[in-house]
Short mmCIF file of C-alpha atoms and ligand atoms in Angstrom, two decimals:
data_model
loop_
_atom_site.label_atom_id
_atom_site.label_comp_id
_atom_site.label_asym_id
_atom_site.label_seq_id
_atom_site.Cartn_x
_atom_site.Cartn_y
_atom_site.Cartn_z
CA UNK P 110 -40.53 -39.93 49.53
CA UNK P 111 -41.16 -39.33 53.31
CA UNK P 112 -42.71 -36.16 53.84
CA UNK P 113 -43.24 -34.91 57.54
CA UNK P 114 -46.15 -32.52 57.52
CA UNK P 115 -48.66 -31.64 60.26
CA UNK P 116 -51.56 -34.00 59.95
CA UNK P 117 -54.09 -31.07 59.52
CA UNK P 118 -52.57 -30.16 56.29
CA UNK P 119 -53.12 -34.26 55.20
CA UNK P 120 -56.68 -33.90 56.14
CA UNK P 121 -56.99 -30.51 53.90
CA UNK P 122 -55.08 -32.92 51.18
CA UNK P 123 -57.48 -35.75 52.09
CA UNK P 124 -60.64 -33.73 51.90
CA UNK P 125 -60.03 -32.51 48.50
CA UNK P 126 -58.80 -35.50 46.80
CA UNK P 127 -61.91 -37.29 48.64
CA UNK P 128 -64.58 -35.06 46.68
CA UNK P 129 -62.24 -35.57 43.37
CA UNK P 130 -59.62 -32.45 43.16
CA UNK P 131 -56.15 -32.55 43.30
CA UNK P 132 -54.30 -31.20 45.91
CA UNK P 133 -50.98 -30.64 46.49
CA UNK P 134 -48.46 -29.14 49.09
CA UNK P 135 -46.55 -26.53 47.09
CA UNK P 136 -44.03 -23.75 47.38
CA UNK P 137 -42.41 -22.67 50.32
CA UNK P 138 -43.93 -24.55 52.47
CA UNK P 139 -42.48 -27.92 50.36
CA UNK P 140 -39.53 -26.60 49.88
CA UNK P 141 -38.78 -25.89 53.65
CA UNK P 142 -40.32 -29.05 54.43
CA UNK P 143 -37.30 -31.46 52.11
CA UNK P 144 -34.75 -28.83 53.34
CA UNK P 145 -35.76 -30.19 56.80
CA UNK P 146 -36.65 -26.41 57.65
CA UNK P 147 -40.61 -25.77 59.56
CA UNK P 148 -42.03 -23.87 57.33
CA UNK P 149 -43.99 -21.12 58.92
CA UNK P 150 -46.81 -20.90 56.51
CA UNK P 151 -48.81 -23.99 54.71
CA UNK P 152 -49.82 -23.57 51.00
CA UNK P 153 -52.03 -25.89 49.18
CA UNK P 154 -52.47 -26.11 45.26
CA UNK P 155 -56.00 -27.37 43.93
CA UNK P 156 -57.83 -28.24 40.95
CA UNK P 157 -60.74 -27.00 43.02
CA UNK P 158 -62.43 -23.71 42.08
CA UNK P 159 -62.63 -21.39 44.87
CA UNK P 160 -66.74 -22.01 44.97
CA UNK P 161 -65.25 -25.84 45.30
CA UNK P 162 -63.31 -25.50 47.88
CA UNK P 163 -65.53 -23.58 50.43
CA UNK P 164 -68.02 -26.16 50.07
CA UNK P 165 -65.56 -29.08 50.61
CA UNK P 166 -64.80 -27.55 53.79
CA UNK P 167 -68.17 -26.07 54.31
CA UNK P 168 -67.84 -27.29 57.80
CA UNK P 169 -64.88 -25.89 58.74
CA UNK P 170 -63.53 -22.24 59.43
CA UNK P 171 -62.41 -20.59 56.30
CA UNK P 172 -61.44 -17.84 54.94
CA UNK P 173 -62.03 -15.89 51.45
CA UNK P 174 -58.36 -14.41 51.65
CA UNK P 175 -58.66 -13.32 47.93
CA UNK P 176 -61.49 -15.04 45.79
CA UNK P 177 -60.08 -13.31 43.16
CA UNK P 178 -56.90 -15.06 43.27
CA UNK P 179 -58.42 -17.99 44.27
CA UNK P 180 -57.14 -18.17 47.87
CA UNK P 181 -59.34 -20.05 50.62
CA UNK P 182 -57.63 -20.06 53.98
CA UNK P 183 -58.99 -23.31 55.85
CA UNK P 184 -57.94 -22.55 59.46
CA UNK P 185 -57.01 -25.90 60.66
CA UNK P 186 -55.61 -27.00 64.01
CA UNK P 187 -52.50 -29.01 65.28
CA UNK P 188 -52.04 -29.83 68.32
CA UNK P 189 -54.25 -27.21 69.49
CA UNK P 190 -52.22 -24.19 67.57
CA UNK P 191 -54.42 -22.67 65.24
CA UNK P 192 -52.51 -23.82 61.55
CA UNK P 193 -53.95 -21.70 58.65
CA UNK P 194 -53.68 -23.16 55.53
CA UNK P 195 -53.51 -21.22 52.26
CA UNK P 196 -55.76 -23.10 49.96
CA UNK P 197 -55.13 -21.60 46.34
CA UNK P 198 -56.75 -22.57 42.85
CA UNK P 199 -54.30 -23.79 40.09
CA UNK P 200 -53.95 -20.15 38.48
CA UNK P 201 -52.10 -18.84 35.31
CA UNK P 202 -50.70 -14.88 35.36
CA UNK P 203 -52.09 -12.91 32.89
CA UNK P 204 -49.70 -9.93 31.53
CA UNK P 205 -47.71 -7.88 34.10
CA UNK P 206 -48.33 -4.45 33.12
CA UNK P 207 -46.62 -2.44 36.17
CA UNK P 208 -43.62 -5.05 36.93
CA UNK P 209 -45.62 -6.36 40.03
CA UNK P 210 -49.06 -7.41 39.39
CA UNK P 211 -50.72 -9.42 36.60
CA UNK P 212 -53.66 -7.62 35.00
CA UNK P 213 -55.87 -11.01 35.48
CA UNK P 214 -55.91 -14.36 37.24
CA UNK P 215 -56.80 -17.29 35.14
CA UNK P 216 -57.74 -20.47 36.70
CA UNK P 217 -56.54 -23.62 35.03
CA UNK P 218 -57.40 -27.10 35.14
CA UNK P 219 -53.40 -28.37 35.00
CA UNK P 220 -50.64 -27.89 37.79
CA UNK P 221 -48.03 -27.70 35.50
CA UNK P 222 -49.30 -24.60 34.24
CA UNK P 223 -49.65 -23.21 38.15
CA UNK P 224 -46.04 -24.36 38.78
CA UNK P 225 -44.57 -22.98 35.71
CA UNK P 226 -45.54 -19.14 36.95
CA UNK P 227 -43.83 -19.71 40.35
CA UNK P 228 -40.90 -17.62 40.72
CA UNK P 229 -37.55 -20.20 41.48
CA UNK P 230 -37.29 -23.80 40.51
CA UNK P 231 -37.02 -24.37 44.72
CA UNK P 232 -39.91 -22.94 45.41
CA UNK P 233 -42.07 -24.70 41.84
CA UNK P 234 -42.26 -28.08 43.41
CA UNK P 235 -45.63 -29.86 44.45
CA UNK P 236 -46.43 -32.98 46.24
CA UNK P 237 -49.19 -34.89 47.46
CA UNK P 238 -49.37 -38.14 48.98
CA UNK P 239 -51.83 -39.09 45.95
CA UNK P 240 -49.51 -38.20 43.18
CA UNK P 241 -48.03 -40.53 40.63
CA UNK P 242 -44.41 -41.88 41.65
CA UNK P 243 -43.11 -40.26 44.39
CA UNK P 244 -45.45 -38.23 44.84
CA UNK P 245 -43.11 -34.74 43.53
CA UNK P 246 -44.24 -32.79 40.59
CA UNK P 247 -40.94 -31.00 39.57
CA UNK P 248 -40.66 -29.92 35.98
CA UNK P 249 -38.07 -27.65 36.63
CA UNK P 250 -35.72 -29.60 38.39
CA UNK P 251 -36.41 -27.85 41.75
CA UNK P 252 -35.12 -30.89 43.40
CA UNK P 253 -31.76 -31.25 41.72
CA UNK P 254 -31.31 -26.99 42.53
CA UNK P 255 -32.44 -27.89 46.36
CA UNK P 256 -29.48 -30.01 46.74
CA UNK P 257 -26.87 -27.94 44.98
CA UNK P 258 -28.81 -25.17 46.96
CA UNK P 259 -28.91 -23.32 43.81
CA UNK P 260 -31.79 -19.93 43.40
CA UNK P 261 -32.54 -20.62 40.12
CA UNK P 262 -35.85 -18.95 38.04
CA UNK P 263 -38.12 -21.06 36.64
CA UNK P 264 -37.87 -19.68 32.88
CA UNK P 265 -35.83 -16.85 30.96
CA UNK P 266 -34.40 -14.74 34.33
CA UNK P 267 -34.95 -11.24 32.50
CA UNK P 268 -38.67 -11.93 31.43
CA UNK P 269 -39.32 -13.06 34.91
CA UNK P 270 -37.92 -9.82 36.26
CA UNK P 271 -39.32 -7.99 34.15
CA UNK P 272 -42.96 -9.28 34.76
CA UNK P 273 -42.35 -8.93 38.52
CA UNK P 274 -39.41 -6.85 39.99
CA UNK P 275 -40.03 -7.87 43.59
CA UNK P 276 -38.84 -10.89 42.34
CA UNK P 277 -35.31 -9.96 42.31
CA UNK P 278 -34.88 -9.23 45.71
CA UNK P 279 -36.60 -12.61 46.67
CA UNK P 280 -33.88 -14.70 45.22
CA UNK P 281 -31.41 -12.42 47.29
CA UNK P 282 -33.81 -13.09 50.66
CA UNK P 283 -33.75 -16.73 49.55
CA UNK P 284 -30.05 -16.96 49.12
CA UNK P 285 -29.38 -14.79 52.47
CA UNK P 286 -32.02 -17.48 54.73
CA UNK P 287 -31.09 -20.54 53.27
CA UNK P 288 -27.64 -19.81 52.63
CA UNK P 289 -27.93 -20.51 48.79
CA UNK P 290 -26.26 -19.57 45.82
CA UNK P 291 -27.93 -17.76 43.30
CA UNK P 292 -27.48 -19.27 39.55
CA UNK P 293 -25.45 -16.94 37.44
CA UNK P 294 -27.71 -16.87 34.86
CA UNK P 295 -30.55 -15.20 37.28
CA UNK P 296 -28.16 -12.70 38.64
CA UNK P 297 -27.22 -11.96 35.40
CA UNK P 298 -31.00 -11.44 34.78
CA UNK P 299 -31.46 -9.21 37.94
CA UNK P 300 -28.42 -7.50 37.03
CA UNK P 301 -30.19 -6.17 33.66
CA UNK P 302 -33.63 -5.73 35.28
CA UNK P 303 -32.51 -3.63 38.11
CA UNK P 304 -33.67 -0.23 37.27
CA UNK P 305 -37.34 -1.68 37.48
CA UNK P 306 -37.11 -1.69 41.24
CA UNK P 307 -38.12 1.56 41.03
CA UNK P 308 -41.68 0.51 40.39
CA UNK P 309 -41.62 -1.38 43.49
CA UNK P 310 -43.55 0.07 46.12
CA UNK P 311 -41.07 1.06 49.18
CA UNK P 312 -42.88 -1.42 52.23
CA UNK P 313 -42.58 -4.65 49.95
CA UNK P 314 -39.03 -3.44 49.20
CA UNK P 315 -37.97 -2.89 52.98
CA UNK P 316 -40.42 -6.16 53.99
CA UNK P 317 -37.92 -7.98 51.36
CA UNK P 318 -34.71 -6.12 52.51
CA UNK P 319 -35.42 -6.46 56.94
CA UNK P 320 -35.50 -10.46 56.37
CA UNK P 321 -32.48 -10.22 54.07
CA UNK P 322 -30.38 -8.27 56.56
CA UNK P 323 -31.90 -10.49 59.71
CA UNK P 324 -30.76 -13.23 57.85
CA UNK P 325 -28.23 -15.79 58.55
CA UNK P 326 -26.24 -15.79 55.43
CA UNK P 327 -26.80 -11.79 55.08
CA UNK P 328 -23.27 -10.71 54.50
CA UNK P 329 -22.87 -12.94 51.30
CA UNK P 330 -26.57 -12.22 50.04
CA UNK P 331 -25.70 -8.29 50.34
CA UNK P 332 -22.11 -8.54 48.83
CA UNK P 333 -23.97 -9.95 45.63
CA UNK P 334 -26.45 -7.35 45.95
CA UNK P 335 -23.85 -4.57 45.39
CA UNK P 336 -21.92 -6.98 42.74
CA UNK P 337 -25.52 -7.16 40.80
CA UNK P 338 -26.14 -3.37 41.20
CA UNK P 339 -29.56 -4.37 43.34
CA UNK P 340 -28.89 -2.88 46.72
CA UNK P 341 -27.93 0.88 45.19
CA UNK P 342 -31.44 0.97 43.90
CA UNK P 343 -32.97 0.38 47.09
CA UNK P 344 -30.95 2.17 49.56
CA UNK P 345 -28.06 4.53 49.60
CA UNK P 346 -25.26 5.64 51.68
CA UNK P 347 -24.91 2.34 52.82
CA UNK P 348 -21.62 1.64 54.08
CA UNK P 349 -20.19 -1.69 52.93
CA UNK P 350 -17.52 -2.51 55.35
CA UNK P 351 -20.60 -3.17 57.78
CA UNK P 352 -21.41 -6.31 55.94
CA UNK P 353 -18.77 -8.32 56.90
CA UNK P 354 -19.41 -7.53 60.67
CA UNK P 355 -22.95 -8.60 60.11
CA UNK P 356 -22.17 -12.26 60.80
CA UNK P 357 -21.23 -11.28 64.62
CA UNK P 358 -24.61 -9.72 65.51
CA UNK P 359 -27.55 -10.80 66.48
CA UNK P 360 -30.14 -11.43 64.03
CA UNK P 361 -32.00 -8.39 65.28
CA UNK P 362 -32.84 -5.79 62.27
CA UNK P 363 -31.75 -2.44 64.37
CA UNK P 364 -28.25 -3.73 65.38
CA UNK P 365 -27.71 -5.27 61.51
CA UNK P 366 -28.94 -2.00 60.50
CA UNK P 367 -26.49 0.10 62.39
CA UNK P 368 -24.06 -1.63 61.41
CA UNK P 369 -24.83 -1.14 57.41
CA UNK P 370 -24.85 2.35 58.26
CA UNK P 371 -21.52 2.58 60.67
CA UNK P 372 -19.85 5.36 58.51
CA UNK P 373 -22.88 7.42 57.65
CA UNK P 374 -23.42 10.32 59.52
CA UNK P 375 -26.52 9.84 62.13
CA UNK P 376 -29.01 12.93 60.28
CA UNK P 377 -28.01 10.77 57.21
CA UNK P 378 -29.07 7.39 58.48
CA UNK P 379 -32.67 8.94 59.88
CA UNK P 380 -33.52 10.35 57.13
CA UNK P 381 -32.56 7.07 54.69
CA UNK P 382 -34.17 4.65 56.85
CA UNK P 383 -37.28 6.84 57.42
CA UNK P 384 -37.91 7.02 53.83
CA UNK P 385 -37.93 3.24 53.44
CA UNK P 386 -40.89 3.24 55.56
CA UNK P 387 -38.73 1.08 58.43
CA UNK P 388 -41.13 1.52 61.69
CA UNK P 389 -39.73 4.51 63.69
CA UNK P 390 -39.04 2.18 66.79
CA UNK P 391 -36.27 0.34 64.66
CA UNK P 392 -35.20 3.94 62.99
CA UNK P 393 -34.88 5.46 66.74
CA UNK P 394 -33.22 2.45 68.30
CA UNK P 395 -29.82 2.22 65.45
CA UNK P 396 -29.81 5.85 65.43
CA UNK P 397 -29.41 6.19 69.31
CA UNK P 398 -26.96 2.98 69.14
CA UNK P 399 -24.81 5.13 66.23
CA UNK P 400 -24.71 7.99 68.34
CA UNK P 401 -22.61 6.20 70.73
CA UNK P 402 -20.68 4.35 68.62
CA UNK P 403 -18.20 7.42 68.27
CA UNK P 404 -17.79 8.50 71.67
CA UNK P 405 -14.35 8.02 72.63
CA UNK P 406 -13.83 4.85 74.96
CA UNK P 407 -12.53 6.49 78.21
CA UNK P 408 -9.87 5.03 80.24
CA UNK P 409 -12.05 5.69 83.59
CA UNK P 410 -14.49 2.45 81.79
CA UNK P 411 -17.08 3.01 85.12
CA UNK P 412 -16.75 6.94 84.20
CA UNK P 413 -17.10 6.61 80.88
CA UNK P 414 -20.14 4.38 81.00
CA UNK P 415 -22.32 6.61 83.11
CA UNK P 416 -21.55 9.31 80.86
CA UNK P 417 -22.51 6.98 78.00
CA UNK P 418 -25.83 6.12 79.89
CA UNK P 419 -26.30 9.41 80.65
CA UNK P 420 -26.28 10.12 76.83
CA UNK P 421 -28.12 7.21 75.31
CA UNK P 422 -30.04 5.10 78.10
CA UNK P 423 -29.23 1.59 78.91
CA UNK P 424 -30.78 -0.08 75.54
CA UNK P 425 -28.75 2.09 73.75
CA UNK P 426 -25.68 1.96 75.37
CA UNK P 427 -25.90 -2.20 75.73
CA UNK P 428 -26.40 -1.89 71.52
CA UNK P 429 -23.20 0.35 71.15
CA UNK P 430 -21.34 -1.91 72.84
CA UNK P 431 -22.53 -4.82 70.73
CA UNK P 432 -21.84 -2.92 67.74
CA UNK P 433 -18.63 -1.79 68.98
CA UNK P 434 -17.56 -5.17 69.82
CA UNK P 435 -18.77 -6.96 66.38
CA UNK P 436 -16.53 -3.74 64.69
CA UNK P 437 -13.40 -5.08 66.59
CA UNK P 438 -13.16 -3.06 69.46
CA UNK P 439 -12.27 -4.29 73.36
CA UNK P 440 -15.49 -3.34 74.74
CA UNK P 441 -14.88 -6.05 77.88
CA UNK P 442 -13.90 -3.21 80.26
CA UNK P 443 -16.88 -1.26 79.69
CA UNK P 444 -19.34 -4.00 79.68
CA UNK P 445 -17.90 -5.21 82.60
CA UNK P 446 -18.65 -1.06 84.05
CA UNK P 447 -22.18 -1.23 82.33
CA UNK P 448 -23.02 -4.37 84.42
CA UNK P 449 -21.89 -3.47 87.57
CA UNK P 450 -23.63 0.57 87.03
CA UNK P 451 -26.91 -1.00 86.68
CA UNK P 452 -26.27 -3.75 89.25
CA UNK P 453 -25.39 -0.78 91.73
CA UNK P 454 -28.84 1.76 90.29
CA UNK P 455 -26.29 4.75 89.46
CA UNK P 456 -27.77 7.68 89.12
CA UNK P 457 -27.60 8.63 84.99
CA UNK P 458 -30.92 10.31 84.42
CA UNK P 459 -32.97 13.24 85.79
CA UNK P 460 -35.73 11.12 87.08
CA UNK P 461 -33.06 9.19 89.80
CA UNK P 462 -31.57 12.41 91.10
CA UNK P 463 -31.75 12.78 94.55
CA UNK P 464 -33.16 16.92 94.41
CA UNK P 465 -35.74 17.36 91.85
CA UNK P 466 -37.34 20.83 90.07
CA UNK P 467 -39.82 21.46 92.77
CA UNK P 468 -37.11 21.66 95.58
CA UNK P 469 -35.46 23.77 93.69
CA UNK P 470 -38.16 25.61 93.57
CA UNK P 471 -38.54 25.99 97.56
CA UNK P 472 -35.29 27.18 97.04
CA UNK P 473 -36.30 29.96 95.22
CA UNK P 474 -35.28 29.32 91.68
CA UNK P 475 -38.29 30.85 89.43
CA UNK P 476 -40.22 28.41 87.59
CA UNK P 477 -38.38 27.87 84.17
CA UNK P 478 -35.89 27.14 82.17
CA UNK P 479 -32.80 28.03 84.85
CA UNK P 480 -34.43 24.95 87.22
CA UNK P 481 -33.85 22.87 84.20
CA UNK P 482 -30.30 23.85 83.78
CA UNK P 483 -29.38 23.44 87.18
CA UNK P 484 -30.66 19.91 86.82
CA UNK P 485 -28.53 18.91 84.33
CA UNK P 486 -25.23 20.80 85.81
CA UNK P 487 -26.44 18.53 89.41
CA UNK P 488 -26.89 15.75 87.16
CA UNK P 489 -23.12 15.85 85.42
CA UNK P 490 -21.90 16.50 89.41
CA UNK P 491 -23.85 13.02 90.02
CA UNK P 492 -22.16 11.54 86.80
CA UNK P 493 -18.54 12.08 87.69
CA UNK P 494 -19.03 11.40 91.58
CA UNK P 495 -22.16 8.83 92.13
CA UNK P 496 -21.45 9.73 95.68
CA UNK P 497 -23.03 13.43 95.56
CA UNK P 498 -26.42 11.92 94.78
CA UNK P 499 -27.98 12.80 97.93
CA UNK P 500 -30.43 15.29 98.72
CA UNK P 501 -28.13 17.46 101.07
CA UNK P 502 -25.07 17.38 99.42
CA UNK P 503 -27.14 18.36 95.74
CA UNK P 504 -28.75 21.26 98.08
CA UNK P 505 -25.37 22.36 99.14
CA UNK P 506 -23.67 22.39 95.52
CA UNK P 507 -27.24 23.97 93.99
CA UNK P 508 -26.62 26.69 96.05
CA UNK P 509 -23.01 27.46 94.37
CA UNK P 510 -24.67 27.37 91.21
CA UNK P 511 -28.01 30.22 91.78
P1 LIG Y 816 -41.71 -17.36 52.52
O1 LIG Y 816 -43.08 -17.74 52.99
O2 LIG Y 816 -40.61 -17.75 53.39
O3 LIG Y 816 -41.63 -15.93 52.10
P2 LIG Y 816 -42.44 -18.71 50.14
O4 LIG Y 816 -41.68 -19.32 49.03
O5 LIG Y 816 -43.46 -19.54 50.85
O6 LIG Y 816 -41.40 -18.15 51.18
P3 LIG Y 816 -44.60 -16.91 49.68
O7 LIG Y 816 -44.53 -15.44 49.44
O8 LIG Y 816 -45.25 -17.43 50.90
O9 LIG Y 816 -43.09 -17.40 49.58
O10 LIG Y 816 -45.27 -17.52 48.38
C1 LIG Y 816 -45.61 -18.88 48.24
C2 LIG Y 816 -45.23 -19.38 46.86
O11 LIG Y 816 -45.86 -18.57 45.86
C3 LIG Y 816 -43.75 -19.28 46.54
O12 LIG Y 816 -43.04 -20.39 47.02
C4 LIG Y 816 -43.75 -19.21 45.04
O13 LIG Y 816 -43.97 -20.48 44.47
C5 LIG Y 816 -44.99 -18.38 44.77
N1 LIG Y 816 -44.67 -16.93 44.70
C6 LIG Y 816 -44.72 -16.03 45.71
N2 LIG Y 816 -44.40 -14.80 45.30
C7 LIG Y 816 -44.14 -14.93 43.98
C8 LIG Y 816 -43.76 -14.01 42.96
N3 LIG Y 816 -43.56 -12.74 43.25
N4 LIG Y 816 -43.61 -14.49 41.71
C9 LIG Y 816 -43.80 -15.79 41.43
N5 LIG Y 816 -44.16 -16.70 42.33
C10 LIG Y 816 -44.32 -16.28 43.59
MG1 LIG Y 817 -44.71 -18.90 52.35
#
């Protein structure tokens, strides 16, 4: 089998297998590799006890990332990019008690036993250049599901589910980035083992649900989602005629976001998205974008753009129109106004107007809230007619408004 595979993993392989362990390139990182996908993290599976491993690579950086799970990180090099490597001891589950984590780790001396707890037949292959054959360990015909591009568990579905719930929403993040199917009898499985999401603590739940949406094959990963009963459990008022739009967007989680939540009022979306923990930048940017979304298009596009800007702010406004556009609207007109606005610096915020607060204040208006107001009528003046932003003509109409 060819494998491609940076050659500081093959000297982590090399180094074990030199002082007697096996060691073997396993999970995602194996199953990227023969879907000719870079993996972005390495995993390693040893013989080697943890105690083992740090002193076969005594000499090099590592780190204890969780002795108790048996995890050594070697941080190896490639081409002068630092390349961690997850180095982790062939390990049996104990019993799941809370539908997430096993009580204890046992370590075992055989790698079918580490393979057999790993969650999908695609991701509970090995290999090593030292292995028998080919070099593949797949018991569970991992292979055979990779090139039907089948998510398949290894196992009974339900008792897999039910020993970890996160789980479920990892075969939909698998299906949604690598454009896979998921076998019926797993989403059958998650169907029935749904309810224990709740036990799922909300950041690994919106970790799981950001790549899904950001994904490229999103729209069909989500549809099954709602087919399976998964994606009610997780998150409500979720609008599905988003999902078909999602394909047109960016992979960027705010604009996929917004347009999940298209039809749901703005208060609504805030408050949903801020109790699945997603970081208030993200939260901020689709609610400003929604906000827009609404605003009647106005037939004056450079008009209606300012007052859009004026509103929302350029990010915003520039996300609207992407959202606007991927729902089916004819946003060309007012891109083509957005463009030329910013290319000309129109005036669409307080801090480019031509008169500020403290020369209204030389005019006389008393500190407070009436200099603030007058702002804002100057600044609607400046809106409508770009023209009145200068300092004498913004005296002049100030005047008219004291
Ligand atoms: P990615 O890194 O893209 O998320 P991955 O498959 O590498 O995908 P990791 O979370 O890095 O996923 O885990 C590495 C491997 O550990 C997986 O390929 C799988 O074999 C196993 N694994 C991870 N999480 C679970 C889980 N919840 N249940 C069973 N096995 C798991
Ligand atoms: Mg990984």
């Amino acid at each position: 089998m060819q494998m491609q595979y940076p050659c500081a993993v093959r000297e982590i392989l090399d180094g074990l297998h030199e002082a007697g362990y096996e060691a073997y390139i396993v999970g995602g990182s194996l199953r990227d590799t023969l879907l000719g996908r870079e993996p972005h993290d390495w995993d390693v599976t040893t013989s080697a006890l943890p105690e083992q491993t740090l002193s076969v690579f005594r000499h090099r950086r590592t780190i204890l990332t969780g002795i108790k799970h048996g995890t050594v990180t070697v941080l190896a090099e490639e081409n002068g990019t630092p390349l961690p490597v997850e180095v982790t001891t062939y390990r049996i589950d104990g019993d799941y008690l809370d539908a997430r984590h096993p009580s204890t780790v046992t370590f075992t001396p055989n790698i079918a036993d580490d393979l057999s707890r790993r969650d999908f037949t695609v991701c509970a292959m090995a290999w090593s250049p030292y292995g028998e054959g080919d070099g593949l360990v797949d018991l569970f015909g991992g292979r055979e599901d990779l090139d039907a591009r089948l998510i398949r568990c290894v196992g009974e579905p339900e008792m897999r589910f039910r020993e970890d719930a996160l789980r479920i929403l990892r075969a939909y993040r698998f299906a949604a980035q690598l454009s896979f199917d998921i076998d019926p009898a797993t989403r059958a499985g998650a169907r029935v083992c749904a309810p224990l999401l709740a036990r799922i603590s909300v950041e690994r739940i919106t970790a799981e649900l950001s790549r899904t949406v950001t994904s490229p094959n999103a729209a069909a990963a989500l549809t099954m989602m709602i087919e399976d009963g998964v994606l009610g459990r997780i998150c409500t008022d979720l609008d599905q005629s988003g999902i078909p739009r999602l394909a047109a967007l960016p992979p960027e989680l705010a604009l996929r976001l917004a347009a999940l939540f298209r039809r749901t009022p703005v208060d609504r979306v805030n408050g949903v998205l801020t109790g699945l923990r997603f970081p208030g930048t993200v939260v901020r940017r689709v609610c400003a974008a929604l906000a827009l979304c609404d605003v009647p298009m106005d037939r004056d596009a450079p008009l209606g753009v300012r007052r859009l800007l004026r509103a929302g702010g350029q990010a915003a406004v520039t996300d609207s129109m992407t959202l606007r556009g991927a729902f089916g609207e004819d946003v060309s007109a007012y891109r083509l106004a957005l463009a030329r606005s910013l290319e000309r610096g129109d005036c669409t915020d307080l801090a480019h107007l031509a008169l500020s607060g403290g020369d209204l204040a030389e005019l006389g208006v008393p500190r407070g809230p009436d200099i603030g107001r007058i702002l804002g009528r100057l600044l609607d003046a400046v809106i409508e007619d770009p023209t009145q932003n200068e300092k004498e003509k913004l005296l002049t109409l100030a005047k008219t408004m004291l």
